[in-house]
CSV table of C-alpha atoms in Angstrom, one decimal:
chain,number,residue,atom,x,y,z
A,1,UNK,CA,4.2,-14.3,20.3
A,2,UNK,CA,6.0,-17.4,19.0
A,3,UNK,CA,5.3,-16.4,15.4
A,4,UNK,CA,6.5,-12.9,15.9
A,5,UNK,CA,9.6,-14.2,17.7
A,6,UNK,CA,10.4,-16.6,14.9
A,7,UNK,CA,9.9,-13.8,12.3
A,8,UNK,CA,12.3,-11.5,14.2
A,9,UNK,CA,14.9,-14.2,14.5
A,10,UNK,CA,14.3,-15.6,10.9
A,11,UNK,CA,13.7,-19.0,12.5
A,12,UNK,CA,11.6,-22.0,11.4
A,13,UNK,CA,11.2,-20.8,7.9
A,14,UNK,CA,9.4,-17.5,8.9
A,15,UNK,CA,10.9,-14.7,6.9
A,16,UNK,CA,8.8,-11.5,6.8
A,17,UNK,CA,9.4,-8.0,5.4
A,18,UNK,CA,9.7,-5.5,8.2
A,19,UNK,CA,6.5,-3.9,7.1
A,20,UNK,CA,4.6,-7.3,7.3
A,21,UNK,CA,6.1,-8.0,10.7
A,22,UNK,CA,4.9,-4.6,11.9
A,23,UNK,CA,1.3,-5.3,10.7
A,24,UNK,CA,1.3,-8.7,12.5
A,25,UNK,CA,2.5,-7.1,15.7
A,26,UNK,CA,-0.2,-4.4,15.3
A,27,UNK,CA,-2.8,-7.1,15.0
A,28,UNK,CA,-1.6,-8.9,18.1
A,29,UNK,CA,-1.6,-5.6,20.0
A,30,UNK,CA,-5.2,-4.9,18.8
A,31,UNK,CA,-6.3,-8.4,20.0
A,32,UNK,CA,-4.7,-7.7,23.4
A,33,UNK,CA,-6.5,-4.3,23.5
A,34,UNK,CA,-9.8,-6.1,22.9
A,35,UNK,CA,-8.8,-8.5,25.7
A,36,UNK,CA,-9.4,-11.4,23.3
A,37,UNK,CA,-5.8,-12.8,23.3
A,38,UNK,CA,-6.0,-15.3,26.2
A,39,UNK,CA,-8.3,-17.9,24.6
A,40,UNK,CA,-6.8,-21.3,23.6
A,41,UNK,CA,-6.3,-21.6,19.9
A,42,UNK,CA,-8.1,-25.0,20.1
A,43,UNK,CA,-11.2,-23.0,21.2
A,44,UNK,CA,-10.9,-20.1,18.8
A,45,UNK,CA,-14.2,-20.7,16.9
A,46,UNK,CA,-16.8,-18.7,15.0
A,47,UNK,CA,-18.2,-17.2,18.2
A,48,UNK,CA,-14.8,-15.7,18.9
A,49,UNK,CA,-14.6,-14.4,15.3
A,50,UNK,CA,-18.0,-12.6,15.4
A,51,UNK,CA,-17.1,-11.1,18.8
A,52,UNK,CA,-13.8,-9.9,17.4
A,53,UNK,CA,-15.4,-8.2,14.5
A,54,UNK,CA,-18.1,-6.6,16.7
A,55,UNK,CA,-15.7,-5.3,19.2
A,56,UNK,CA,-13.4,-4.0,16.5
A,57,UNK,CA,-16.3,-2.1,14.9
A,58,UNK,CA,-16.9,-0.4,18.2
A,59,UNK,CA,-13.4,0.7,19.0
A,60,UNK,CA,-9.7,0.5,18.1
A,61,UNK,CA,-6.7,1.4,20.3
A,62,UNK,CA,-7.1,5.1,19.5
A,63,UNK,CA,-10.7,4.9,20.7
A,64,UNK,CA,-12.2,5.2,17.2
A,65,UNK,CA,-14.2,2.5,15.4
A,66,UNK,CA,-12.2,0.6,12.9
A,67,UNK,CA,-12.9,0.6,9.2
A,68,UNK,CA,-13.9,-2.7,7.5
A,69,UNK,CA,-10.6,-2.9,5.6
A,70,UNK,CA,-8.6,-2.4,8.8
A,71,UNK,CA,-10.5,-5.2,10.5
A,72,UNK,CA,-9.9,-7.3,7.4
A,73,UNK,CA,-6.1,-6.8,7.8
A,74,UNK,CA,-6.3,-8.1,11.4
A,75,UNK,CA,-8.3,-11.2,10.5
A,76,UNK,CA,-5.9,-12.0,7.6
A,77,UNK,CA,-3.0,-12.0,10.1
A,78,UNK,CA,-4.9,-14.1,12.6
A,79,UNK,CA,-5.6,-16.7,10.0
A,80,UNK,CA,-2.0,-16.6,9.0
A,81,UNK,CA,-0.8,-17.3,12.5
A,82,UNK,CA,-3.4,-20.0,13.0
A,83,UNK,CA,-2.1,-21.8,9.9
A,84,UNK,CA,1.5,-21.5,11.3
A,85,UNK,CA,0.4,-22.9,14.6
A,86,UNK,CA,-1.2,-25.9,12.9
A,87,UNK,CA,1.8,-26.5,10.8
A,88,UNK,CA,3.9,-26.7,14.0
A,89,UNK,CA,1.6,-29.4,15.4
A,90,UNK,CA,-0.5,-27.3,17.8
A,91,UNK,CA,-4.1,-28.2,18.3
A,92,UNK,CA,-6.0,-25.6,16.4
A,93,UNK,CA,-9.7,-25.0,16.0
A,94,UNK,CA,-10.6,-25.6,12.4
A,95,UNK,CA,-13.0,-22.7,12.3
A,96,UNK,CA,-10.3,-20.4,10.9
A,97,UNK,CA,-10.5,-22.4,7.6
A,98,UNK,CA,-14.2,-21.8,7.3
A,99,UNK,CA,-15.4,-19.6,4.5
A,100,UNK,CA,-17.4,-17.7,7.2
A,101,UNK,CA,-14.1,-16.9,9.0
A,102,UNK,CA,-13.4,-14.3,6.3
A,103,UNK,CA,-11.7,-11.0,6.0
A,104,UNK,CA,-14.5,-8.5,5.1
A,105,UNK,CA,-13.3,-6.1,2.5
A,106,UNK,CA,-14.6,-3.2,0.5
A,107,UNK,CA,-13.1,-1.4,-2.4
A,108,UNK,CA,-11.2,1.5,-0.9
A,109,UNK,CA,-12.0,5.1,-2.0
A,110,UNK,CA,-8.7,5.9,-3.5
A,111,UNK,CA,-7.5,8.4,-6.1
A,112,UNK,CA,-4.9,8.7,-8.9
A,113,UNK,CA,-3.3,11.9,-10.2
A,114,UNK,CA,-3.6,12.5,-13.9
A,115,UNK,CA,-0.8,13.9,-16.0
A,116,UNK,CA,-1.9,17.5,-15.5
A,117,UNK,CA,-2.0,17.2,-11.7
A,118,UNK,CA,1.5,15.5,-11.7
A,119,UNK,CA,2.7,18.4,-13.9
A,120,UNK,CA,1.3,20.9,-11.3
A,121,UNK,CA,3.3,19.2,-8.6
A,122,UNK,CA,6.5,19.1,-10.7
A,123,UNK,CA,6.1,22.8,-11.5
A,124,UNK,CA,6.1,23.9,-7.9
A,125,UNK,CA,9.1,26.2,-7.1
A,126,UNK,CA,10.5,25.0,-3.8
A,127,UNK,CA,13.2,26.8,-1.8
A,128,UNK,CA,16.3,25.2,-0.4
A,129,UNK,CA,14.7,25.4,3.0
A,130,UNK,CA,12.0,23.0,1.6
A,131,UNK,CA,14.4,20.2,1.0
A,132,UNK,CA,12.1,17.6,2.6
A,133,UNK,CA,9.2,18.6,0.3
A,134,UNK,CA,11.5,18.5,-2.7
A,135,UNK,CA,12.8,15.0,-1.8
A,136,UNK,CA,9.2,13.7,-1.3
A,137,UNK,CA,8.3,15.1,-4.7
A,138,UNK,CA,11.2,13.5,-6.5
A,139,UNK,CA,10.6,10.1,-4.9
A,140,UNK,CA,6.8,10.3,-5.6
A,141,UNK,CA,7.5,11.2,-9.3
A,142,UNK,CA,9.7,8.1,-9.6
A,143,UNK,CA,6.8,6.0,-8.2
A,144,UNK,CA,4.3,7.7,-10.5
A,145,UNK,CA,6.4,7.0,-13.6
A,146,UNK,CA,7.6,3.5,-12.7
A,147,UNK,CA,4.6,1.9,-10.9
A,148,UNK,CA,6.8,0.6,-8.1
A,149,UNK,CA,5.5,0.3,-4.6
A,150,UNK,CA,6.8,2.8,-2.0
A,151,UNK,CA,9.0,0.1,-0.4
A,152,UNK,CA,10.8,-0.2,-3.7
A,153,UNK,CA,10.9,3.3,-5.1
A,154,UNK,CA,12.0,4.6,-1.7
A,155,UNK,CA,15.1,2.5,-1.7
A,156,UNK,CA,16.5,2.5,-5.2
A,157,UNK,CA,20.2,2.6,-5.9
A,158,UNK,CA,22.3,3.2,-9.1
A,159,UNK,CA,22.5,-0.6,-9.4
A,160,UNK,CA,18.8,-0.7,-10.2
A,161,UNK,CA,19.4,1.1,-13.5
A,162,UNK,CA,20.3,-1.4,-16.2
A,163,UNK,CA,21.0,-1.0,-20.0
A,164,UNK,CA,19.3,-3.5,-22.3
A,165,UNK,CA,20.1,-3.2,-26.0
A,166,UNK,CA,20.5,0.5,-25.7
A,167,UNK,CA,17.4,1.0,-23.5
A,168,UNK,CA,17.7,2.1,-19.9
A,169,UNK,CA,15.4,0.2,-17.6
A,170,UNK,CA,14.7,0.1,-13.8
A,171,UNK,CA,15.3,-3.5,-12.7
A,172,UNK,CA,13.9,-4.1,-9.2
A,173,UNK,CA,13.4,-7.2,-7.1
A,174,UNK,CA,10.2,-6.2,-5.3
A,175,UNK,CA,10.4,-6.4,-1.5
A,176,UNK,CA,6.7,-7.5,-1.1
A,177,UNK,CA,6.4,-10.2,-3.7
A,178,UNK,CA,10.1,-10.9,-4.6
A,179,UNK,CA,9.0,-10.6,-8.3
A,180,UNK,CA,11.3,-8.9,-10.7
A,181,UNK,CA,10.0,-5.6,-12.0
A,182,UNK,CA,11.5,-4.3,-15.3
A,183,UNK,CA,10.3,-0.8,-16.2
A,184,UNK,CA,11.6,1.5,-19.0
A,185,UNK,CA,13.4,4.5,-17.5
A,186,UNK,CA,10.9,7.3,-18.0
A,187,UNK,CA,12.3,10.8,-19.0
A,188,UNK,CA,11.1,12.2,-15.8
A,189,UNK,CA,12.9,9.6,-13.8
A,190,UNK,CA,16.0,10.2,-15.9
A,191,UNK,CA,15.7,14.0,-15.1
A,192,UNK,CA,15.7,13.2,-11.4
A,193,UNK,CA,18.6,10.8,-11.9
A,194,UNK,CA,20.6,13.6,-13.5
A,195,UNK,CA,19.5,16.1,-10.8
A,196,UNK,CA,21.2,13.9,-8.1
A,197,UNK,CA,24.5,13.7,-10.0
A,198,UNK,CA,23.7,10.5,-11.8
A,199,UNK,CA,22.4,8.7,-8.8
A,200,UNK,CA,19.0,8.3,-7.2
A,201,UNK,CA,17.4,10.2,-4.3
A,202,UNK,CA,18.0,9.0,-0.7
A,203,UNK,CA,15.1,7.3,1.1
A,204,UNK,CA,12.7,9.2,3.3
A,205,UNK,CA,10.4,8.1,6.2
A,206,UNK,CA,7.1,7.1,4.7
A,207,UNK,CA,5.1,9.0,7.4
A,208,UNK,CA,7.0,12.1,6.5
A,209,UNK,CA,6.3,11.5,2.8
A,210,UNK,CA,2.6,11.1,3.4
A,211,UNK,CA,2.4,14.3,5.3
A,212,UNK,CA,4.5,16.2,2.7
A,213,UNK,CA,2.4,14.9,-0.2
A,214,UNK,CA,-0.7,16.6,1.2
A,215,UNK,CA,1.3,19.8,1.5
A,216,UNK,CA,2.5,19.5,-2.1
A,217,UNK,CA,-1.0,18.7,-3.3
A,218,UNK,CA,-2.4,21.8,-1.6
A,219,UNK,CA,0.4,24.0,-2.9
A,220,UNK,CA,-0.2,22.6,-6.4
A,221,UNK,CA,-3.9,23.5,-6.3
A,222,UNK,CA,-5.3,20.0,-6.3
A,223,UNK,CA,-8.3,21.1,-4.3
A,224,UNK,CA,-11.3,19.5,-6.0
A,225,UNK,CA,-13.6,17.5,-3.7
A,226,UNK,CA,-13.8,13.8,-4.1
A,227,UNK,CA,-16.5,11.5,-2.7
A,228,UNK,CA,-15.3,9.1,-0.1
A,229,UNK,CA,-17.2,6.0,1.0
A,230,UNK,CA,-16.1,3.9,4.0
A,231,UNK,CA,-17.6,1.4,6.3
A,232,UNK,CA,-16.6,2.4,9.8
A,233,UNK,CA,-18.1,1.1,13.0
A,234,UNK,CA,-20.3,-1.2,10.9
A,235,UNK,CA,-21.9,1.8,9.1
A,236,UNK,CA,-21.4,3.1,5.6
A,237,UNK,CA,-20.2,6.7,5.7
A,238,UNK,CA,-20.2,9.0,2.7
A,239,UNK,CA,-18.5,12.4,2.8
A,240,UNK,CA,-16.5,14.8,0.6
A,241,UNK,CA,-12.8,15.4,1.0
A,242,UNK,CA,-10.4,17.7,-0.8
A,243,UNK,CA,-8.4,15.5,-3.2
A,244,UNK,CA,-5.0,16.7,-1.9
A,245,UNK,CA,-5.8,15.3,1.5
A,246,UNK,CA,-6.1,11.8,0.0
A,247,UNK,CA,-2.7,11.7,-1.7
A,248,UNK,CA,-0.4,9.1,-0.2
A,249,UNK,CA,2.7,7.2,-1.4
A,250,UNK,CA,0.4,4.5,-2.9
A,251,UNK,CA,-1.2,7.1,-5.1
A,252,UNK,CA,1.9,7.0,-7.2
A,253,UNK,CA,1.4,3.3,-8.1
A,254,UNK,CA,-2.3,3.9,-8.9
A,255,UNK,CA,-1.4,7.0,-11.0
A,256,UNK,CA,1.1,4.9,-13.0
A,257,UNK,CA,-1.4,2.1,-13.6
A,258,UNK,CA,-4.3,4.5,-14.6
A,259,UNK,CA,-2.2,6.9,-16.8
A,260,UNK,CA,-0.5,4.1,-18.7
A,261,UNK,CA,-3.8,2.4,-19.2
A,262,UNK,CA,-5.4,5.6,-20.6
A,263,UNK,CA,-2.4,6.2,-22.8
A,264,UNK,CA,-3.3,3.0,-24.7
A,265,UNK,CA,-0.5,0.6,-23.5
A,266,UNK,CA,-1.6,-3.0,-23.5
A,267,UNK,CA,-2.9,-4.2,-20.1
A,268,UNK,CA,-0.6,-7.2,-20.1
A,269,UNK,CA,2.4,-5.0,-20.8
A,270,UNK,CA,1.5,-2.8,-17.8
A,271,UNK,CA,1.0,-5.8,-15.6
A,272,UNK,CA,4.4,-7.1,-16.5
A,273,UNK,CA,5.9,-3.8,-15.3
A,274,UNK,CA,3.8,-3.7,-12.1
A,275,UNK,CA,4.2,-7.5,-11.5
A,276,UNK,CA,0.4,-7.9,-11.0
A,277,UNK,CA,-0.3,-11.6,-11.3
A,278,UNK,CA,-4.0,-11.4,-12.2
A,279,UNK,CA,-6.0,-8.9,-14.4
A,280,UNK,CA,-8.7,-8.7,-11.7
A,281,UNK,CA,-6.2,-7.5,-9.1
A,282,UNK,CA,-4.7,-5.1,-11.6
A,283,UNK,CA,-8.0,-3.5,-12.6
A,284,UNK,CA,-8.6,-2.5,-8.9
A,285,UNK,CA,-5.8,0.0,-9.5
A,286,UNK,CA,-7.5,1.5,-12.6
A,287,UNK,CA,-9.4,4.7,-11.6
A,288,UNK,CA,-11.2,5.8,-14.7
A,289,UNK,CA,-14.6,7.1,-15.4
A,290,UNK,CA,-16.9,5.6,-18.1
A,291,UNK,CA,-16.1,8.6,-20.3
A,292,UNK,CA,-12.4,8.1,-19.9
A,293,UNK,CA,-12.7,4.5,-20.8
A,294,UNK,CA,-14.8,5.3,-23.9
A,295,UNK,CA,-12.2,7.9,-25.0
A,296,UNK,CA,-9.5,5.3,-24.7
């Protein structure tokens, strides 16, 4: 509660993006749901950790078992707050620093859209009554041809377009990492820029966008099944899902990374645009088959 309060008030050096503050609040609410929030932090040991993971695997606040990656998110936030408490001079059990007190993670089953699929979405004829869908499509296309995170491509202004030696670029201070992204203005982004009378589209609620993207994918005929693997409730589940149902705002960034990689652009050049710090982290975004890699 102290950490969340300091973050809301920007006190004691705690400055968080609204999205990060929301995830930390969600983690605190989940801990309260499990009735595991009343323990003294001086007694929060490995036994507490194992119990937290086990209870989380059994049930979240919606009554459903949590996925491994969602549990991982909660543990990361708990470790963060424990570190904050220790920095402030509170007596903290040192178990949170143990390599065993870890955030269990698995590679998410995620997708990218290839150039043909992006073209299918662009080619959709949407009526004036479908303004919300059209706005989602335009924002998503900016993300797919710039590699920006949704928090950045969903809040661009005309000031983000700069001219460097005759080349137009998108210059964006990333909200998540505060790194400076400098990306050439793709012709598709330029077309959207012109469509909005030489400005950029207004922002849109991310939940609305995620809902609209699935509608756009279905209308565009992106119907092939993809195999999804996910650990949920402590069990590895494998099932098929229509690809359009897996499209989210983050698919735009994955699509940019994968499509530019397959086009032959140097990995370090792509990383400079996406502001990835390590190649290992960047390669998690590359969704290519062995055949596609061989063709490249």
